[in-house]
Short mmCIF file of C-alpha atoms in Angstrom, two decimals:
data_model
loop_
_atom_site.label_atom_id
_atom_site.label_comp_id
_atom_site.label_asym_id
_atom_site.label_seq_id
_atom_site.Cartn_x
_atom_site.Cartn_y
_atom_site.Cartn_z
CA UNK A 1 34.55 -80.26 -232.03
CA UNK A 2 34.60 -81.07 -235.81
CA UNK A 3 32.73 -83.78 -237.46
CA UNK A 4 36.26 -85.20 -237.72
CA UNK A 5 36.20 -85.84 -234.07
CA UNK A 6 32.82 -86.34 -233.76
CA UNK A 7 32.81 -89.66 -235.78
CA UNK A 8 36.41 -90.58 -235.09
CA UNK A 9 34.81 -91.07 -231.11
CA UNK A 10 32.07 -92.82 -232.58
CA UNK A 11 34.39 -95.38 -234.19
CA UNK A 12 36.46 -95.47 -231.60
CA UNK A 13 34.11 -96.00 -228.79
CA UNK A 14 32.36 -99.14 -230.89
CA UNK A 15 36.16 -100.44 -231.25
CA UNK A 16 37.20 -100.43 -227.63
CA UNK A 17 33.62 -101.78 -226.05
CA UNK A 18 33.27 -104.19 -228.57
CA UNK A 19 36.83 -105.43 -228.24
CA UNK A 20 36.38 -105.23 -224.42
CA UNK A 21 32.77 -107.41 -224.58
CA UNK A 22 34.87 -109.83 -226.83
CA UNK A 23 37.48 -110.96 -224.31
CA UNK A 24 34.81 -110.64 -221.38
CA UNK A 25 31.31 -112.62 -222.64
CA UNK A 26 31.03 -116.19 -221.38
CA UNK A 27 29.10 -116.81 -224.62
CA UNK A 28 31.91 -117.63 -227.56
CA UNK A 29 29.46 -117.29 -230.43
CA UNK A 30 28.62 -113.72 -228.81
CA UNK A 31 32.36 -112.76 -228.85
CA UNK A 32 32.57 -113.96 -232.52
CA UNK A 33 29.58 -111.41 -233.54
CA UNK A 34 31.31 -108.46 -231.30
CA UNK A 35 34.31 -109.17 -233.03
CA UNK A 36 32.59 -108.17 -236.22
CA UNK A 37 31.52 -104.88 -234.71
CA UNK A 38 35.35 -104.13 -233.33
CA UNK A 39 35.91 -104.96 -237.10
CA UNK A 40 33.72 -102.44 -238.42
CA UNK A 41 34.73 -100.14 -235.71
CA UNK A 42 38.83 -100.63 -236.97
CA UNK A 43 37.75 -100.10 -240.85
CA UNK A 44 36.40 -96.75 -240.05
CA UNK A 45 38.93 -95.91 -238.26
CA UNK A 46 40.84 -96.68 -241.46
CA UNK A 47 38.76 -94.55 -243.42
CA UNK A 48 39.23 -91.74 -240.64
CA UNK A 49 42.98 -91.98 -241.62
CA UNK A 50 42.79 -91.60 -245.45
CA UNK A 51 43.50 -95.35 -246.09
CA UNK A 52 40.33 -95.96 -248.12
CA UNK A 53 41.82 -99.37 -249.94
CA UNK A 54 42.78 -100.92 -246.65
CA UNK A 55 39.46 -100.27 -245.39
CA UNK A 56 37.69 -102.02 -247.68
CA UNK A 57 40.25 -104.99 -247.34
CA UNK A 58 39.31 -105.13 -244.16
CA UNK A 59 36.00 -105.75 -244.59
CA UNK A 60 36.26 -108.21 -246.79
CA UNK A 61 38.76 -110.36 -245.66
CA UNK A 62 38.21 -109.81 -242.26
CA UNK A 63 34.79 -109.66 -241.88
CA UNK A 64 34.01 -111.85 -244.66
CA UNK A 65 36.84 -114.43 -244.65
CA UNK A 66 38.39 -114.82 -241.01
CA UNK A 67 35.59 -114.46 -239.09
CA UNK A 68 33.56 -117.40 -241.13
CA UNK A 69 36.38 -118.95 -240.00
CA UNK A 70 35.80 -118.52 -236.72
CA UNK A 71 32.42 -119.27 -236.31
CA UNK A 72 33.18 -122.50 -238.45
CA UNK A 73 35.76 -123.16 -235.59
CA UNK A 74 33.59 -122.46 -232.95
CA UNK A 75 30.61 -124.50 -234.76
CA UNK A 76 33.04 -127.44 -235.32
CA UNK A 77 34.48 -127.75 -232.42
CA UNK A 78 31.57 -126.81 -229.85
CA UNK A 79 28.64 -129.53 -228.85
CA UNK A 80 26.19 -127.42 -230.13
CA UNK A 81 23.45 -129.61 -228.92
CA UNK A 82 24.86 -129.85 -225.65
CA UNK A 83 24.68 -126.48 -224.92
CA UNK A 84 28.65 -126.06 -223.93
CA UNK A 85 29.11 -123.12 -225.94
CA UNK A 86 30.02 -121.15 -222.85
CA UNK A 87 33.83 -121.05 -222.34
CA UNK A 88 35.88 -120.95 -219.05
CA UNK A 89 38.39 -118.65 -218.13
CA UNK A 90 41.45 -119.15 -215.89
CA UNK A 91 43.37 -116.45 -213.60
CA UNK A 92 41.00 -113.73 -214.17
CA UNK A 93 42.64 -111.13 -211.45
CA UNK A 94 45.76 -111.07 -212.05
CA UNK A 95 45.70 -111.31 -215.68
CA UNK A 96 43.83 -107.89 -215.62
CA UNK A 97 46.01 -106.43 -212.72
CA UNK A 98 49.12 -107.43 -215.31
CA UNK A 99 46.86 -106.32 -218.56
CA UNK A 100 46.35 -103.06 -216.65
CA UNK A 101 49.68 -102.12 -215.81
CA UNK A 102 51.01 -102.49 -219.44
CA UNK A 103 48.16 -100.64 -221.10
CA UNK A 104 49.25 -98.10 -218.66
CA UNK A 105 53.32 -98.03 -219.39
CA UNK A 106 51.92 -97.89 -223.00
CA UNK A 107 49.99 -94.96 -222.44
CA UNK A 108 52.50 -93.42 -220.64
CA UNK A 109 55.06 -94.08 -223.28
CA UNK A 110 52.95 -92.48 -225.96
CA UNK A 111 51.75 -89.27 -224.30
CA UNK A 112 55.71 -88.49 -223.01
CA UNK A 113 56.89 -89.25 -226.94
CA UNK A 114 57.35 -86.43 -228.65
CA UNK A 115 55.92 -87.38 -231.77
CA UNK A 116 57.11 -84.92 -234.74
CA UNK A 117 53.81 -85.06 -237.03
CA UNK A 118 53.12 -83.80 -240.16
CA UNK A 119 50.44 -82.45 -241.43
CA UNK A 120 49.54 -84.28 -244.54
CA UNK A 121 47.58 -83.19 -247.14
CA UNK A 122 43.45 -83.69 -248.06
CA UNK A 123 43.66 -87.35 -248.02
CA UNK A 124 42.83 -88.76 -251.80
CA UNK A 125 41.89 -92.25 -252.94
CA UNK A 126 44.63 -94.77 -252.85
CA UNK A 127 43.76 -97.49 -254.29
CA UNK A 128 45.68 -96.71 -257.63
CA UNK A 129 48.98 -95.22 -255.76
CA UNK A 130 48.41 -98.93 -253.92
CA UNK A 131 48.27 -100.80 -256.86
CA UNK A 132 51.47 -99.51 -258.43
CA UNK A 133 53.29 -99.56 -255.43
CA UNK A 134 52.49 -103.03 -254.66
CA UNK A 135 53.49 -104.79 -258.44
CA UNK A 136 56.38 -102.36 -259.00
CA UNK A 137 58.23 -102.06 -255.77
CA UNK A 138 57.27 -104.87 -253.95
CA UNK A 139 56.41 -106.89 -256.57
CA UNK A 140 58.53 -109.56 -255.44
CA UNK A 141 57.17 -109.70 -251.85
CA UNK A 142 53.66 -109.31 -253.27
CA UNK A 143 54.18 -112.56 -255.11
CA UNK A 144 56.08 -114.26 -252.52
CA UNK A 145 52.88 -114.08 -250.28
CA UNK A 146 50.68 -115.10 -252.97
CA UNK A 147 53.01 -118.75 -252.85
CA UNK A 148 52.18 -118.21 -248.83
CA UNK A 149 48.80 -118.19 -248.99
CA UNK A 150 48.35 -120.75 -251.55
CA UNK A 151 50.28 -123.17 -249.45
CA UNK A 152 48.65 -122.12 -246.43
CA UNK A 153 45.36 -122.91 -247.88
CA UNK A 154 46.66 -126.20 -249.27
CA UNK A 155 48.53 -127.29 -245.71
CA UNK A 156 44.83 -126.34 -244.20
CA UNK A 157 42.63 -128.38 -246.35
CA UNK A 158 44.85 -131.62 -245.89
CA UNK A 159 45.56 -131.01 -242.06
CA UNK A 160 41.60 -130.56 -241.75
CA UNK A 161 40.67 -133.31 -244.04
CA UNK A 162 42.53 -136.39 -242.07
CA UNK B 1 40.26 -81.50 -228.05
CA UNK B 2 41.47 -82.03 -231.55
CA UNK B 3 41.97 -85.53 -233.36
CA UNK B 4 45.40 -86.52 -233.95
CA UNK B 5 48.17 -89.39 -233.61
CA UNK B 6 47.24 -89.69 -230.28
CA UNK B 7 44.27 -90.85 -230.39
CA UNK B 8 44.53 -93.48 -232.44
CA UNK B 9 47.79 -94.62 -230.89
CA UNK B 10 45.40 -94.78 -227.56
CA UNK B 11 42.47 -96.49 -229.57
CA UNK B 12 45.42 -99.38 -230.84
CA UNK B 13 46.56 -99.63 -226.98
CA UNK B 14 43.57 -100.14 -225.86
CA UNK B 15 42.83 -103.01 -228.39
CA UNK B 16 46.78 -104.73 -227.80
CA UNK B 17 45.88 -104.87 -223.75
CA UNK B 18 42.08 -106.52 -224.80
CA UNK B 19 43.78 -108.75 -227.01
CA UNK B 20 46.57 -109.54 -224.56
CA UNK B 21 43.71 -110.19 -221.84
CA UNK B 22 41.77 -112.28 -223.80
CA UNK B 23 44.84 -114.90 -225.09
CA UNK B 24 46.09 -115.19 -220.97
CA UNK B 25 42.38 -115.54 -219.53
CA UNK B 26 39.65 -117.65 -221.99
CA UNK B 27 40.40 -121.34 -221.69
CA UNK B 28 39.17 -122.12 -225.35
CA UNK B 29 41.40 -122.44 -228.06
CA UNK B 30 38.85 -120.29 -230.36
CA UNK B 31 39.15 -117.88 -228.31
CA UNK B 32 43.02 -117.59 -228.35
CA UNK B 33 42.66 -116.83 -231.62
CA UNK B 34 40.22 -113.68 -231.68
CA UNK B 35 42.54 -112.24 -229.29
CA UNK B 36 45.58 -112.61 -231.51
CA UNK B 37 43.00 -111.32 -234.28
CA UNK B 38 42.14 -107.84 -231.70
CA UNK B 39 46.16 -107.67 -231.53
CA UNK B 40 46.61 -107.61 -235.55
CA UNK B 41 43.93 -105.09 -236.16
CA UNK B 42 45.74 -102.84 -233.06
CA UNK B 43 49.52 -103.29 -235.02
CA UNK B 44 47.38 -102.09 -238.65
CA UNK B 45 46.24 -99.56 -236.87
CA UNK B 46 49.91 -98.26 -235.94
CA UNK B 47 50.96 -98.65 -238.75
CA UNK B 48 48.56 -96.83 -240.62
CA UNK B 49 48.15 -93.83 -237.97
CA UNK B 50 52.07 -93.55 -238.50
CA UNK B 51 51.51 -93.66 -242.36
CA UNK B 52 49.29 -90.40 -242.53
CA UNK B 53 50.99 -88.68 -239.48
CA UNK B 54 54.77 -89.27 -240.38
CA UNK B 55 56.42 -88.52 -243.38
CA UNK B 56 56.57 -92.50 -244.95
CA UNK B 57 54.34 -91.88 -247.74
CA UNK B 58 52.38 -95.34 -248.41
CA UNK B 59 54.49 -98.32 -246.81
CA UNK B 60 52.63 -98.46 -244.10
CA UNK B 61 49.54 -98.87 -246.21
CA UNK B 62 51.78 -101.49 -247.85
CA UNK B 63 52.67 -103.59 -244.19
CA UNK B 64 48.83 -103.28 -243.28
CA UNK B 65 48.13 -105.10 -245.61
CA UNK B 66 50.57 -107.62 -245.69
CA UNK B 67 49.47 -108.00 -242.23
CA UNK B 68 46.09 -109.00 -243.48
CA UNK B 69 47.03 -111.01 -246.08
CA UNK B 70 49.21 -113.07 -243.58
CA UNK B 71 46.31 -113.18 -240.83
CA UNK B 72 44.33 -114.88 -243.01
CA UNK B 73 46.44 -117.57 -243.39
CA UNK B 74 47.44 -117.98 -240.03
CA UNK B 75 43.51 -117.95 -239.47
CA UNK B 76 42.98 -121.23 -241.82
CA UNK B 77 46.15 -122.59 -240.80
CA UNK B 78 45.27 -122.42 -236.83
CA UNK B 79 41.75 -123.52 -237.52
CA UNK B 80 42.63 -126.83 -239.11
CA UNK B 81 45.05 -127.21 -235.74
CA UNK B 82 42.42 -126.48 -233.52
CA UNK B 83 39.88 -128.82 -235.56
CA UNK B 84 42.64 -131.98 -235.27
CA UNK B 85 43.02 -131.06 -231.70
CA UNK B 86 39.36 -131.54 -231.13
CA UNK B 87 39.79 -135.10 -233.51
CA UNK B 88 41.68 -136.39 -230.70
CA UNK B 89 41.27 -134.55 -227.42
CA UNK B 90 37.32 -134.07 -227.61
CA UNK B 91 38.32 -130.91 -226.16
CA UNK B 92 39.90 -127.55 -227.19
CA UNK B 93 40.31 -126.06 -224.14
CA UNK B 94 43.77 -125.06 -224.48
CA UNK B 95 44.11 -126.22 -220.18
CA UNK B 96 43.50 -129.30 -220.62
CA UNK B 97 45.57 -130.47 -223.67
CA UNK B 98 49.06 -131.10 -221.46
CA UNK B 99 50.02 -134.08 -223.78
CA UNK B 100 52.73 -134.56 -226.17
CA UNK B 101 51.34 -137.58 -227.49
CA UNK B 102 47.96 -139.76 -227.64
#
């Protein structure tokens, strides 16, 4: 085993059990700080695939953006005081019975696909390539969810501020 | 064995069904949305394991991130929901609000 696959288990083993403790802890502020490790855990795995630039994006908006956002939710909207911060769940069984028989027809799909891979090359830094790409050839889309955003943010602050 | 699509195809499966579970089982609103958050990261993942292991060059680099970009603004935009729900149900629990209207 290579230090490839060495690390790439690493990654993906904090991924899955953090994803896994996210959906199952009682305790929502909990599940908001093991949804920063799965989001640690899913930038490596970036990195592991030679999409340095994305990585970091994912840190930063993720982890630094929409999961402030989160915890404000959960801050805002729990009675901290109270101690409610516990959340209930509903239909637990058969949720997972259903859960468990798609992650399996999804397995199964992708281990009978023959996937035709190529082997690419000694990944390099892509953050220029990115760059380029993104205000020559989709330049227009690029702007487009620039407007998006802005009005997002704008339709946000007034829906939050009534 | 050695690293390859595979893997990270299982890794994004595995992260869709937690996702999936979470949204159908936890009664608070919140908690809806770090589900659909687990199911975004397992799509970016696809899309990037196809980017290095197909021939596509960077668009999939390109999609991931548009994907970002447009979770974070379905992030603020559910959060100010989920903060007017509160306003006037006192609740978020997504069971309980069965009402059109106040």
């Amino acid at each position: 085993m290579s230090l490839y696959d060495i690390i790439f288990y690493l990654f993906a083993s904090i991924t899955v059990l953090s994803a896994f403790f996210v959906v199952t802890t009682r305790n929502i502020v909990y599940s908001a700080f093991y949804l920063l490790l799965t989001f640690f855990g899913v930038a490596g795995i970036y990195v592991l695939l030679g999409a340095d630039f994305i990585a970091v994006t994912q840190l930063v908006v993720y982890v630094g953006g929409i999961l402030i956002l989160l915890l404000f939710g959960v801050m805002l909207t729990n009675k901290i005081t109270n101690v409610q911060i516990k959340t209930g769940t509903v239909k637990l069984a058969p949720a997972a019975i259903g859960v468990a028989l798609l992650a399996g027809t999804l397995f199964a799909g992708l281990l009978n696909t023959n996937w035709k891979t190529f082997n690419s090359e000694v990944p390099v830094s892509t953050a220029h390539t990115l760059g380029l790409i993104l205000l020559t050839q989709y330049g227009v889309v690029f702007e487009l969810l620039g407007i998006l955003l802005l009005i997002a943010l704008i339709g946000a602050a007034s829906m939050a501020r009534k | 064995m050695e690293v390859g699509l595979n893997h990270f195809l299982f890794v994004s499966v595995c992260l869709f069904s937690l996702g999936i579970f979470g949204i159908v089982t936890r009664k608070n609103a919140v908690m809806v949305l770090m589900g659909i958050e687990l199911i975004l990261n397992s799509a970016n993942i696809n899309f990037i394991a196809f980017a290095k292991y197909g021939n596509f060059g960077y668009q999939g680099q390109i999609v991931a991130l548009f994907v970002i970009i447009l979770a974070a603004a379905e992030a603020a935009i559910a959060l100010a929901i989920v903060l007017n729900i509160y306003k006037t149900f006192s609740t978020v629990n997504v069971d309980e609000i069965d009402t059109m209207k106040d």
